[in-house]
Amino acid sequence: MLKTLTCADQALDIVTPQIMGILNVTPDSFSDGGKFTQINAALFQVEQMIIDGAKIIDIGGESTRPGAKDVSEKDEISRVIPVLKAIKQRFEIIVSIDTSKAGVMSEAIANGAGMINDVRALQNEGCLAIVSQCELPVCLMHMQGQPRTMQTSPQYHNLIDDIKTFFKQRINQCEQIGINKQRLILDPGFGFGKTLTQNYQLLAHFADFQCLGLPLLAGLSRKSMIGNLLSRDVDQRLAGSITTAILAAQQGAKIIRVHDVKETMDALKIIDAVAVQA
Ligand code: 7PJ
């Protein structure tokens, strides 16, 4: 199994699980006047996540929450790229771009991104081609349907097998266009076209995806599968989020995508201290 990912100018050690800190660049953040203040707020949050132990900062300019509206490529670029540039100017950190648009990927690659994170697994027009022209690691996530409607009535023949089949097809597509398998990261996509039961089934069987031989990423932080099970609003999901992060890490997740970096890091350190004694 791969021990390091080469993320542009930086190496990411994936022998033990690493934390990807989420930086949301919200829709109205960059409307002219507020630009400077908003970038500073983002930088402040990034600095704290780095201090707390994040090894990757994931920037997203498109909301993929259930029911979210589409964002144009132009708008997404103007939200995400100034923040990426500002982060790369000030910090030595791997920046991942959470996008499904070829134009955003291309701008991000040109401006120092260290990883591409695509919830649509490079299925949108032009994405495979853009990624084949760089050397960055790419996270391929599984989603059934599209964000606007994906939670309506997700259906699987066999949840785990169907997702594995999807991954195999996407890996093949990538390899055919010249994207080396060694660059790929897989994520079963918690909350993306899965019922509450299916999301817990996925977490119970997360380790099954290890058979594909690629690093796994898990994104569970503050998601509805936690809120709906516990009847907790989004700001009350910390304990649930840490528990799911631990369960994913113990089943081989190498990258854990979270909002609460400090608290998740504490949990991972405890797991690691136990693991070295086992
Ligand atoms: C995920 C993501 C995830 C990956 C989002 C949210 C929704 N990328 N982007 N995996 N989720 N790879 O954070 O609630 O689970 S946006």
PDB file of C-alpha atoms and ligand atoms in Angstrom:
ATOM      1  CA  MET A   1       0.000   0.000   0.000  1.00  0.00           C
ATOM      2  CA  LEU A   2       1.126   3.504  -0.921  1.00  0.00           C
ATOM      3  CA  LYS A   3       2.810   5.409   1.918  1.00  0.00           C
ATOM      4  CA  THR A   4       3.037   8.908   0.472  1.00  0.00           C
ATOM      5  CA  LEU A   5       1.008  11.040  -1.900  1.00  0.00           C
ATOM      6  CA  THR A   6       2.851  13.660  -3.910  1.00  0.00           C
ATOM      7  CA  CYS A   7       0.725  16.793  -3.790  1.00  0.00           C
ATOM      8  CA  ALA A   8       2.518  19.276  -6.068  1.00  0.00           C
ATOM      9  CA  ASP A   9       5.294  20.815  -3.927  1.00  0.00           C
ATOM     10  CA  GLN A  10       4.464  18.773  -0.818  1.00  0.00           C
ATOM     11  CA  ALA A  11       4.410  15.154   0.273  1.00  0.00           C
ATOM     12  CA  LEU A  12       1.542  13.745   2.297  1.00  0.00           C
ATOM     13  CA  ASP A  13       2.378  10.829   4.578  1.00  0.00           C
ATOM     14  CA  ILE A  14      -0.556   8.415   4.634  1.00  0.00           C
ATOM     15  CA  VAL A  15       0.869   5.688   6.866  1.00  0.00           C
ATOM     16  CA  THR A  16      -1.393   7.032   9.631  1.00  0.00           C
ATOM     17  CA  PRO A  17      -4.697   8.843   8.936  1.00  0.00           C
ATOM     18  CA  GLN A  18      -4.373  12.540   8.125  1.00  0.00           C
ATOM     19  CA  ILE A  19      -6.877  15.303   8.605  1.00  0.00           C
ATOM     20  CA  MET A  20      -8.337  17.351   5.775  1.00  0.00           C
ATOM     21  CA  GLY A  21      -9.827  20.558   7.217  1.00  0.00           C
ATOM     22  CA  ILE A  22     -12.919  21.943   5.503  1.00  0.00           C
ATOM     23  CA  LEU A  23     -12.910  25.568   4.400  1.00  0.00           C
ATOM     24  CA  ASN A  24     -16.253  26.636   3.028  1.00  0.00           C
ATOM     25  CA  VAL A  25     -16.239  29.584   0.718  1.00  0.00           C
ATOM     26  CA  THR A  26     -19.858  30.571   0.972  1.00  0.00           C
ATOM     27  CA  PRO A  27     -21.920  32.054  -1.903  1.00  0.00           C
ATOM     28  CA  ASP A  28     -21.879  35.731  -0.980  1.00  0.00           C
ATOM     29  CA  SER A  29     -18.415  35.790   0.521  1.00  0.00           C
ATOM     30  CA  PHE A  30     -16.755  37.620  -2.306  1.00  0.00           C
ATOM     31  CA  SER A  31     -19.203  40.228  -3.432  1.00  0.00           C
ATOM     32  CA  ASP A  32     -16.868  43.146  -4.186  1.00  0.00           C
ATOM     33  CA  GLY A  33     -16.647  45.220  -0.994  1.00  0.00           C
ATOM     34  CA  GLY A  34     -16.242  42.279   1.351  1.00  0.00           C
ATOM     35  CA  LYS A  35     -13.412  40.623  -0.527  1.00  0.00           C
ATOM     36  CA  PHE A  36     -10.490  41.625   1.677  1.00  0.00           C
ATOM     37  CA  THR A  37     -12.308  40.903   4.933  1.00  0.00           C
ATOM     38  CA  GLN A  38     -13.555  37.555   3.659  1.00  0.00           C
ATOM     39  CA  ILE A  39     -10.136  36.412   2.535  1.00  0.00           C
ATOM     40  CA  ASN A  40      -8.692  37.429   5.879  1.00  0.00           C
ATOM     41  CA  ALA A  41     -11.378  35.477   7.692  1.00  0.00           C
ATOM     42  CA  ALA A  42     -10.570  32.433   5.563  1.00  0.00           C
ATOM     43  CA  LEU A  43      -6.837  32.798   6.271  1.00  0.00           C
ATOM     44  CA  PHE A  44      -7.502  33.053   9.987  1.00  0.00           C
ATOM     45  CA  GLN A  45      -9.518  29.839   9.885  1.00  0.00           C
ATOM     46  CA  VAL A  46      -6.844  28.095   7.813  1.00  0.00           C
ATOM     47  CA  GLU A  47      -4.098  29.121  10.225  1.00  0.00           C
ATOM     48  CA  GLN A  48      -6.056  27.671  13.129  1.00  0.00           C
ATOM     49  CA  MET A  49      -6.677  24.401  11.271  1.00  0.00           C
ATOM     50  CA  ILE A  50      -2.951  24.111  10.505  1.00  0.00           C
ATOM     51  CA  ILE A  51      -2.048  24.737  14.146  1.00  0.00           C
ATOM     52  CA  ASP A  52      -4.607  22.103  15.125  1.00  0.00           C
ATOM     53  CA  GLY A  53      -3.013  19.505  12.865  1.00  0.00           C
ATOM     54  CA  ALA A  54      -4.722  19.594   9.461  1.00  0.00           C
ATOM     55  CA  LYS A  55      -2.397  18.426   6.661  1.00  0.00           C
ATOM     56  CA  ILE A  56      -4.761  19.391   3.841  1.00  0.00           C
ATOM     57  CA  ILE A  57      -7.175  22.310   3.496  1.00  0.00           C
ATOM     58  CA  ASP A  58     -10.168  21.512   1.305  1.00  0.00           C
ATOM     59  CA  ILE A  59     -11.727  24.543  -0.388  1.00  0.00           C
ATOM     60  CA  GLY A  60     -15.192  24.235  -1.830  1.00  0.00           C
ATOM     61  CA  GLY A  61     -17.069  26.918  -3.770  1.00  0.00           C
ATOM     62  CA  GLU A  62     -20.075  24.845  -4.804  1.00  0.00           C
ATOM     63  CA  SER A  63     -22.566  23.742  -2.202  1.00  0.00           C
ATOM     64  CA  THR A  64     -23.268  20.052  -2.680  1.00  0.00           C
ATOM     65  CA  ARG A  65     -25.685  19.812   0.215  1.00  0.00           C
ATOM     66  CA  PRO A  66     -28.959  18.078  -0.662  1.00  0.00           C
ATOM     67  CA  GLY A  67     -31.162  20.549  -2.572  1.00  0.00           C
ATOM     68  CA  ALA A  68     -28.384  23.054  -3.307  1.00  0.00           C
ATOM     69  CA  LYS A  69     -28.520  25.170  -6.475  1.00  0.00           C
ATOM     70  CA  ASP A  70     -25.981  25.057  -9.292  1.00  0.00           C
ATOM     71  CA  VAL A  71     -23.143  27.589  -9.401  1.00  0.00           C
ATOM     72  CA  SER A  72     -21.620  28.854 -12.662  1.00  0.00           C
ATOM     73  CA  GLU A  73     -17.992  28.079 -13.458  1.00  0.00           C
ATOM     74  CA  LYS A  74     -17.159  31.784 -13.491  1.00  0.00           C
ATOM     75  CA  ASP A  75     -18.670  32.343 -10.036  1.00  0.00           C
ATOM     76  CA  GLU A  76     -16.982  29.279  -8.609  1.00  0.00           C
ATOM     77  CA  ILE A  77     -13.586  30.405  -9.929  1.00  0.00           C
ATOM     78  CA  SER A  78     -14.025  33.894  -8.475  1.00  0.00           C
ATOM     79  CA  ARG A  79     -14.910  32.408  -5.095  1.00  0.00           C
ATOM     80  CA  VAL A  80     -12.228  29.797  -4.836  1.00  0.00           C
ATOM     81  CA  ILE A  81      -9.110  30.948  -6.674  1.00  0.00           C
ATOM     82  CA  PRO A  82      -8.384  34.156  -4.685  1.00  0.00           C
ATOM     83  CA  VAL A  83      -8.582  32.116  -1.481  1.00  0.00           C
ATOM     84  CA  LEU A  84      -6.314  29.405  -2.885  1.00  0.00           C
ATOM     85  CA  LYS A  85      -3.738  32.015  -3.932  1.00  0.00           C
ATOM     86  CA  ALA A  86      -3.851  33.752  -0.552  1.00  0.00           C
ATOM     87  CA  ILE A  87      -3.374  30.476   1.320  1.00  0.00           C
ATOM     88  CA  LYS A  88      -0.467  29.366  -0.864  1.00  0.00           C
ATOM     89  CA  GLN A  89       1.206  32.771  -0.385  1.00  0.00           C
ATOM     90  CA  ARG A  90       1.151  32.515   3.401  1.00  0.00           C
ATOM     91  CA  PHE A  91       1.250  28.876   4.393  1.00  0.00           C
ATOM     92  CA  GLU A  92       3.068  25.700   3.481  1.00  0.00           C
ATOM     93  CA  ILE A  93       0.038  23.499   3.297  1.00  0.00           C
ATOM     94  CA  ILE A  94      -1.582  21.193   0.785  1.00  0.00           C
ATOM     95  CA  VAL A  95      -4.718  22.773  -0.647  1.00  0.00           C
ATOM     96  CA  SER A  96      -7.351  20.529  -2.132  1.00  0.00           C
ATOM     97  CA  ILE A  97     -10.052  21.875  -4.434  1.00  0.00           C
ATOM     98  CA  ASP A  98     -13.533  20.461  -3.976  1.00  0.00           C
ATOM     99  CA  THR A  99     -14.954  20.920  -7.463  1.00  0.00           C
ATOM    100  CA  SER A 100     -16.522  19.059 -10.389  1.00  0.00           C
ATOM    101  CA  LYS A 101     -15.809  21.690 -13.040  1.00  0.00           C
ATOM    102  CA  ALA A 102     -12.928  21.343 -15.494  1.00  0.00           C
ATOM    103  CA  GLY A 103     -12.358  25.112 -15.624  1.00  0.00           C
ATOM    104  CA  VAL A 104     -12.073  25.372 -11.849  1.00  0.00           C
ATOM    105  CA  MET A 105      -9.704  22.395 -11.747  1.00  0.00           C
ATOM    106  CA  SER A 106      -7.524  23.942 -14.414  1.00  0.00           C
ATOM    107  CA  GLU A 107      -7.297  27.332 -12.619  1.00  0.00           C
ATOM    108  CA  ALA A 108      -6.639  25.597  -9.315  1.00  0.00           C
ATOM    109  CA  ILE A 109      -3.832  23.484 -10.755  1.00  0.00           C
ATOM    110  CA  ALA A 110      -2.233  26.621 -12.227  1.00  0.00           C
ATOM    111  CA  ASN A 111      -2.436  28.377  -8.854  1.00  0.00           C
ATOM    112  CA  GLY A 112      -0.816  25.821  -6.589  1.00  0.00           C
ATOM    113  CA  ALA A 113      -3.522  23.318  -5.641  1.00  0.00           C
ATOM    114  CA  GLY A 114      -2.091  20.065  -4.302  1.00  0.00           C
ATOM    115  CA  MET A 115      -5.106  17.823  -4.753  1.00  0.00           C
ATOM    116  CA  ILE A 116      -8.367  17.593  -6.705  1.00  0.00           C
ATOM    117  CA  ASN A 117     -11.423  16.462  -4.773  1.00  0.00           C
ATOM    118  CA  ASP A 118     -14.349  15.686  -7.072  1.00  0.00           C
ATOM    119  CA  VAL A 119     -17.687  14.520  -5.673  1.00  0.00           C
ATOM    120  CA  ARG A 120     -18.584  13.586  -9.275  1.00  0.00           C
ATOM    121  CA  ALA A 121     -15.437  11.492  -9.759  1.00  0.00           C
ATOM    122  CA  LEU A 122     -14.288  13.320 -12.938  1.00  0.00           C
ATOM    123  CA  GLN A 123     -17.498  12.455 -14.817  1.00  0.00           C
ATOM    124  CA  ASN A 124     -18.227  16.020 -15.935  1.00  0.00           C
ATOM    125  CA  GLU A 125     -17.127  17.225 -19.327  1.00  0.00           C
ATOM    126  CA  GLY A 126     -13.410  17.880 -19.693  1.00  0.00           C
ATOM    127  CA  CYS A 127     -12.385  16.795 -16.188  1.00  0.00           C
ATOM    128  CA  LEU A 128     -10.550  13.595 -17.113  1.00  0.00           C
ATOM    129  CA  ALA A 129      -8.568  15.489 -19.760  1.00  0.00           C
ATOM    130  CA  ILE A 130      -7.559  18.326 -17.406  1.00  0.00           C
ATOM    131  CA  VAL A 131      -6.487  15.937 -14.662  1.00  0.00           C
ATOM    132  CA  SER A 132      -4.543  13.770 -17.116  1.00  0.00           C
ATOM    133  CA  GLN A 133      -2.382  16.817 -17.835  1.00  0.00           C
ATOM    134  CA  CYS A 134      -1.222  17.228 -14.246  1.00  0.00           C
ATOM    135  CA  GLU A 135       0.342  14.960 -11.642  1.00  0.00           C
ATOM    136  CA  LEU A 136      -1.870  15.736  -8.658  1.00  0.00           C
ATOM    137  CA  PRO A 137      -3.684  13.162  -6.533  1.00  0.00           C
ATOM    138  CA  VAL A 138      -7.421  13.029  -7.219  1.00  0.00           C
ATOM    139  CA  CYS A 139     -10.200  11.930  -4.899  1.00  0.00           C
ATOM    140  CA  LEU A 140     -12.964  10.075  -6.748  1.00  0.00           C
ATOM    141  CA  MET A 141     -16.168  10.163  -4.714  1.00  0.00           C
ATOM    142  CA  HIS A 142     -19.273   8.077  -5.249  1.00  0.00           C
ATOM    143  CA  MET A 143     -22.599   9.881  -5.555  1.00  0.00           C
ATOM    144  CA  GLN A 144     -25.901   8.501  -6.797  1.00  0.00           C
ATOM    145  CA  GLY A 145     -27.851  11.172  -8.708  1.00  0.00           C
ATOM    146  CA  GLN A 146     -27.187  14.900  -8.356  1.00  0.00           C
ATOM    147  CA  PRO A 147     -27.231  17.033  -5.179  1.00  0.00           C
ATOM    148  CA  ARG A 148     -30.605  18.640  -5.948  1.00  0.00           C
ATOM    149  CA  THR A 149     -32.462  15.309  -5.978  1.00  0.00           C
ATOM    150  CA  MET A 150     -30.063  12.667  -4.662  1.00  0.00           C
ATOM    151  CA  GLN A 151     -31.876  12.095  -1.363  1.00  0.00           C
ATOM    152  CA  THR A 152     -35.295  11.498  -2.968  1.00  0.00           C
ATOM    153  CA  SER A 153     -35.141   7.720  -3.241  1.00  0.00           C
ATOM    154  CA  PRO A 154     -31.677   6.269  -3.575  1.00  0.00           C
ATOM    155  CA  GLN A 155     -31.705   2.686  -4.826  1.00  0.00           C
ATOM    156  CA  TYR A 156     -29.049   0.013  -4.922  1.00  0.00           C
ATOM    157  CA  HIS A 157     -28.913  -3.596  -5.946  1.00  0.00           C
ATOM    158  CA  ASN A 158     -26.235  -4.105  -3.303  1.00  0.00           C
ATOM    159  CA  LEU A 159     -24.896  -0.906  -1.770  1.00  0.00           C
ATOM    160  CA  ILE A 160     -21.276  -1.936  -1.237  1.00  0.00           C
ATOM    161  CA  ASP A 161     -20.963  -3.937  -4.465  1.00  0.00           C
ATOM    162  CA  ASP A 162     -22.559  -1.186  -6.530  1.00  0.00           C
ATOM    163  CA  ILE A 163     -20.132   1.391  -5.153  1.00  0.00           C
ATOM    164  CA  LYS A 164     -17.180  -0.950  -5.759  1.00  0.00           C
ATOM    165  CA  THR A 165     -18.331  -1.458  -9.357  1.00  0.00           C
ATOM    166  CA  PHE A 166     -18.574   2.314  -9.798  1.00  0.00           C
ATOM    167  CA  PHE A 167     -15.021   2.745  -8.441  1.00  0.00           C
ATOM    168  CA  LYS A 168     -13.658   0.055 -10.772  1.00  0.00           C
ATOM    169  CA  GLN A 169     -15.266   1.767 -13.768  1.00  0.00           C
ATOM    170  CA  ARG A 170     -13.911   5.167 -12.796  1.00  0.00           C
ATOM    171  CA  ILE A 171     -10.414   3.745 -12.147  1.00  0.00           C
ATOM    172  CA  ASN A 172     -10.513   2.189 -15.638  1.00  0.00           C
ATOM    173  CA  GLN A 173     -11.608   5.459 -17.233  1.00  0.00           C
ATOM    174  CA  CYS A 174      -8.779   7.281 -15.462  1.00  0.00           C
ATOM    175  CA  GLU A 175      -6.175   4.742 -16.499  1.00  0.00           C
ATOM    176  CA  GLN A 176      -7.368   4.812 -20.115  1.00  0.00           C
ATOM    177  CA  ILE A 177      -6.726   8.536 -20.371  1.00  0.00           C
ATOM    178  CA  GLY A 178      -3.350   8.230 -18.658  1.00  0.00           C
ATOM    179  CA  ILE A 179      -4.138   9.081 -15.032  1.00  0.00           C
ATOM    180  CA  ASN A 180      -1.928   6.723 -13.049  1.00  0.00           C
ATOM    181  CA  LYS A 181      -3.809   4.600 -10.514  1.00  0.00           C
ATOM    182  CA  GLN A 182      -1.209   5.588  -7.911  1.00  0.00           C
ATOM    183  CA  ARG A 183      -2.705   9.096  -7.907  1.00  0.00           C
ATOM    184  CA  LEU A 184      -6.234   8.014  -7.049  1.00  0.00           C
ATOM    185  CA  ILE A 185      -8.014   8.229  -3.700  1.00  0.00           C
ATOM    186  CA  LEU A 186     -11.459   6.673  -3.209  1.00  0.00           C
ATOM    187  CA  ASP A 187     -14.374   7.960  -1.135  1.00  0.00           C
ATOM    188  CA  PRO A 188     -17.747   6.153  -0.905  1.00  0.00           C
ATOM    189  CA  GLY A 189     -19.518   9.499  -0.425  1.00  0.00           C
ATOM    190  CA  PHE A 190     -21.441   9.509   2.841  1.00  0.00           C
ATOM    191  CA  GLY A 191     -24.742  11.330   2.419  1.00  0.00           C
ATOM    192  CA  PHE A 192     -24.572  11.498  -1.363  1.00  0.00           C
ATOM    193  CA  GLY A 193     -27.600   9.565  -2.596  1.00  0.00           C
ATOM    194  CA  LYS A 194     -27.862   7.232   0.401  1.00  0.00           C
ATOM    195  CA  THR A 195     -30.613   6.743   2.976  1.00  0.00           C
ATOM    196  CA  LEU A 196     -29.870   6.962   6.694  1.00  0.00           C
ATOM    197  CA  THR A 197     -29.684   3.165   6.916  1.00  0.00           C
ATOM    198  CA  GLN A 198     -27.495   2.940   3.830  1.00  0.00           C
ATOM    199  CA  ASN A 199     -25.088   5.527   5.289  1.00  0.00           C
ATOM    200  CA  TYR A 200     -24.626   3.410   8.436  1.00  0.00           C
ATOM    201  CA  GLN A 201     -24.320   0.263   6.325  1.00  0.00           C
ATOM    202  CA  LEU A 202     -21.560   2.050   4.433  1.00  0.00           C
ATOM    203  CA  LEU A 203     -19.769   2.987   7.634  1.00  0.00           C
ATOM    204  CA  ALA A 204     -20.095  -0.565   8.969  1.00  0.00           C
ATOM    205  CA  HIS A 205     -18.484  -1.918   5.800  1.00  0.00           C
ATOM    206  CA  PHE A 206     -16.035   0.889   5.080  1.00  0.00           C
ATOM    207  CA  ALA A 207     -13.086  -1.521   5.336  1.00  0.00           C
ATOM    208  CA  ASP A 208     -14.457  -3.508   2.359  1.00  0.00           C
ATOM    209  CA  PHE A 209     -13.174  -0.812   0.003  1.00  0.00           C
ATOM    210  CA  GLN A 210      -9.598  -1.568   1.030  1.00  0.00           C
ATOM    211  CA  CYS A 211      -9.657  -4.469  -1.446  1.00  0.00           C
ATOM    212  CA  LEU A 212      -9.393  -1.922  -4.275  1.00  0.00           C
ATOM    213  CA  GLY A 213      -5.856  -1.187  -3.095  1.00  0.00           C
ATOM    214  CA  LEU A 214      -6.131   2.618  -3.046  1.00  0.00           C
ATOM    215  CA  PRO A 215      -6.089   5.134  -0.167  1.00  0.00           C
ATOM    216  CA  LEU A 216      -9.565   5.825   1.240  1.00  0.00           C
ATOM    217  CA  LEU A 217     -11.037   9.173   2.246  1.00  0.00           C
ATOM    218  CA  ALA A 218     -13.996   9.544   4.609  1.00  0.00           C
ATOM    219  CA  GLY A 219     -16.194  12.628   4.891  1.00  0.00           C
ATOM    220  CA  LEU A 220     -18.755  12.369   7.663  1.00  0.00           C
ATOM    221  CA  SER A 221     -18.290  15.591   9.597  1.00  0.00           C
ATOM    222  CA  ARG A 222     -21.566  17.149  10.828  1.00  0.00           C
ATOM    223  CA  LYS A 223     -23.571  15.313   8.165  1.00  0.00           C
ATOM    224  CA  SER A 224     -27.309  14.600   8.293  1.00  0.00           C
ATOM    225  CA  MET A 225     -26.692  10.922   9.004  1.00  0.00           C
ATOM    226  CA  ILE A 226     -25.416  12.104  12.396  1.00  0.00           C
ATOM    227  CA  GLY A 227     -28.004  14.836  12.915  1.00  0.00           C
ATOM    228  CA  ASN A 228     -30.948  12.667  11.905  1.00  0.00           C
ATOM    229  CA  LEU A 229     -29.927   9.716  14.045  1.00  0.00           C
ATOM    230  CA  LEU A 230     -29.316  11.861  17.126  1.00  0.00           C
ATOM    231  CA  SER A 231     -31.838  14.654  16.464  1.00  0.00           C
ATOM    232  CA  ARG A 232     -29.078  17.234  16.686  1.00  0.00           C
ATOM    233  CA  ASP A 233     -28.748  20.521  14.853  1.00  0.00           C
ATOM    234  CA  VAL A 234     -25.588  21.045  12.840  1.00  0.00           C
ATOM    235  CA  ASP A 235     -23.749  22.819  15.686  1.00  0.00           C
ATOM    236  CA  GLN A 236     -24.446  19.931  18.073  1.00  0.00           C
ATOM    237  CA  ARG A 237     -22.865  17.102  16.099  1.00  0.00           C
ATOM    238  CA  LEU A 238     -19.294  17.109  17.422  1.00  0.00           C
ATOM    239  CA  ALA A 239     -19.453  13.905  19.469  1.00  0.00           C
ATOM    240  CA  GLY A 240     -21.225  12.116  16.639  1.00  0.00           C
ATOM    241  CA  SER A 241     -18.728  13.415  14.092  1.00  0.00           C
ATOM    242  CA  ILE A 242     -15.705  12.306  16.115  1.00  0.00           C
ATOM    243  CA  THR A 243     -17.212   8.866  16.620  1.00  0.00           C
ATOM    244  CA  THR A 244     -17.746   8.394  12.884  1.00  0.00           C
ATOM    245  CA  ALA A 245     -14.212   9.681  12.176  1.00  0.00           C
ATOM    246  CA  ILE A 246     -12.765   7.094  14.573  1.00  0.00           C
ATOM    247  CA  LEU A 247     -14.804   4.286  13.040  1.00  0.00           C
ATOM    248  CA  ALA A 248     -13.597   5.241   9.560  1.00  0.00           C
ATOM    249  CA  ALA A 249      -9.972   5.569  10.696  1.00  0.00           C
ATOM    250  CA  GLN A 250     -10.083   2.161  12.369  1.00  0.00           C
ATOM    251  CA  GLN A 251     -11.316   0.692   9.098  1.00  0.00           C
ATOM    252  CA  GLY A 252      -8.420   2.099   7.119  1.00  0.00           C
ATOM    253  CA  ALA A 253      -9.409   5.630   6.100  1.00  0.00           C
ATOM    254  CA  LYS A 254      -6.194   7.537   5.315  1.00  0.00           C
ATOM    255  CA  ILE A 255      -7.739  10.991   4.970  1.00  0.00           C
ATOM    256  CA  ILE A 256     -10.540  12.202   7.223  1.00  0.00           C
ATOM    257  CA  ARG A 257     -12.410  15.295   6.021  1.00  0.00           C
ATOM    258  CA  VAL A 258     -13.626  17.339   9.002  1.00  0.00           C
ATOM    259  CA  HIS A 259     -14.739  20.731  10.284  1.00  0.00           C
ATOM    260  CA  ASP A 260     -13.470  20.183  13.849  1.00  0.00           C
ATOM    261  CA  VAL A 261      -9.779  19.618  13.311  1.00  0.00           C
ATOM    262  CA  LYS A 262      -8.508  19.952  16.886  1.00  0.00           C
ATOM    263  CA  GLU A 263     -11.026  17.573  18.425  1.00  0.00           C
ATOM    264  CA  THR A 264     -10.669  14.969  15.660  1.00  0.00           C
ATOM    265  CA  MET A 265      -6.882  15.171  15.956  1.00  0.00           C
ATOM    266  CA  ASP A 266      -7.116  14.405  19.683  1.00  0.00           C
ATOM    267  CA  ALA A 267      -9.206  11.335  18.908  1.00  0.00           C
ATOM    268  CA  LEU A 268      -6.793  10.130  16.213  1.00  0.00           C
ATOM    269  CA  LYS A 269      -3.811  10.563  18.546  1.00  0.00           C
ATOM    270  CA  ILE A 270      -5.468   8.334  21.132  1.00  0.00           C
ATOM    271  CA  ILE A 271      -6.149   5.678  18.505  1.00  0.00           C
ATOM    272  CA  ASP A 272      -2.545   5.852  17.358  1.00  0.00           C
ATOM    273  CA  ALA A 273      -1.183   5.538  20.900  1.00  0.00           C
ATOM    274  CA  VAL A 274      -3.249   2.382  21.335  1.00  0.00           C
ATOM    275  CA  ALA A 275      -2.313   1.032  17.894  1.00  0.00           C
ATOM    276  CA  VAL A 276       1.431   1.174  18.593  1.00  0.00           C
ATOM    277  CA  GLN A 277       0.909  -0.946  21.731  1.00  0.00           C
ATOM    278  CA  ALA A 278      -1.313  -3.548  20.097  1.00  0.00           C
TER     279      ALA A 278
HETATM  280  C1  7PJ B   1     -17.671  15.434   0.845  1.00  0.00           C
HETATM  281  C2  7PJ B   1     -16.890  16.141  -0.054  1.00  0.00           C
HETATM  282  C3  7PJ B   1     -17.314  14.076   1.144  1.00  0.00           C
HETATM  283  C4  7PJ B   1     -15.471  14.351  -0.368  1.00  0.00           C
HETATM  284  C5  7PJ B   1     -18.525  17.391   0.626  1.00  0.00           C
HETATM  285  C6  7PJ B   1     -20.508  18.265   3.352  1.00  0.00           C
HETATM  286  C7  7PJ B   1     -20.874  18.257   1.916  1.00  0.00           C
HETATM  287  N1  7PJ B   1     -15.794  15.620  -0.657  1.00  0.00           N
HETATM  288  N2  7PJ B   1     -17.446  17.377  -0.183  1.00  0.00           N
HETATM  289  N3  7PJ B   1     -16.205  13.592   0.508  1.00  0.00           N
HETATM  290  N4  7PJ B   1     -18.675  16.224   1.275  1.00  0.00           N
HETATM  291  N5  7PJ B   1     -14.405  13.789  -0.940  1.00  0.00           N
HETATM  292  O1  7PJ B   1     -19.365  18.459   3.761  1.00  0.00           O
HETATM  293  O2  7PJ B   1     -21.469  18.071   4.150  1.00  0.00           O
HETATM  294  O3  7PJ B   1     -17.947  13.351   1.917  1.00  0.00           O
HETATM  295  S1  7PJ B   1     -19.575  18.775   0.781  1.00  0.00           S
END
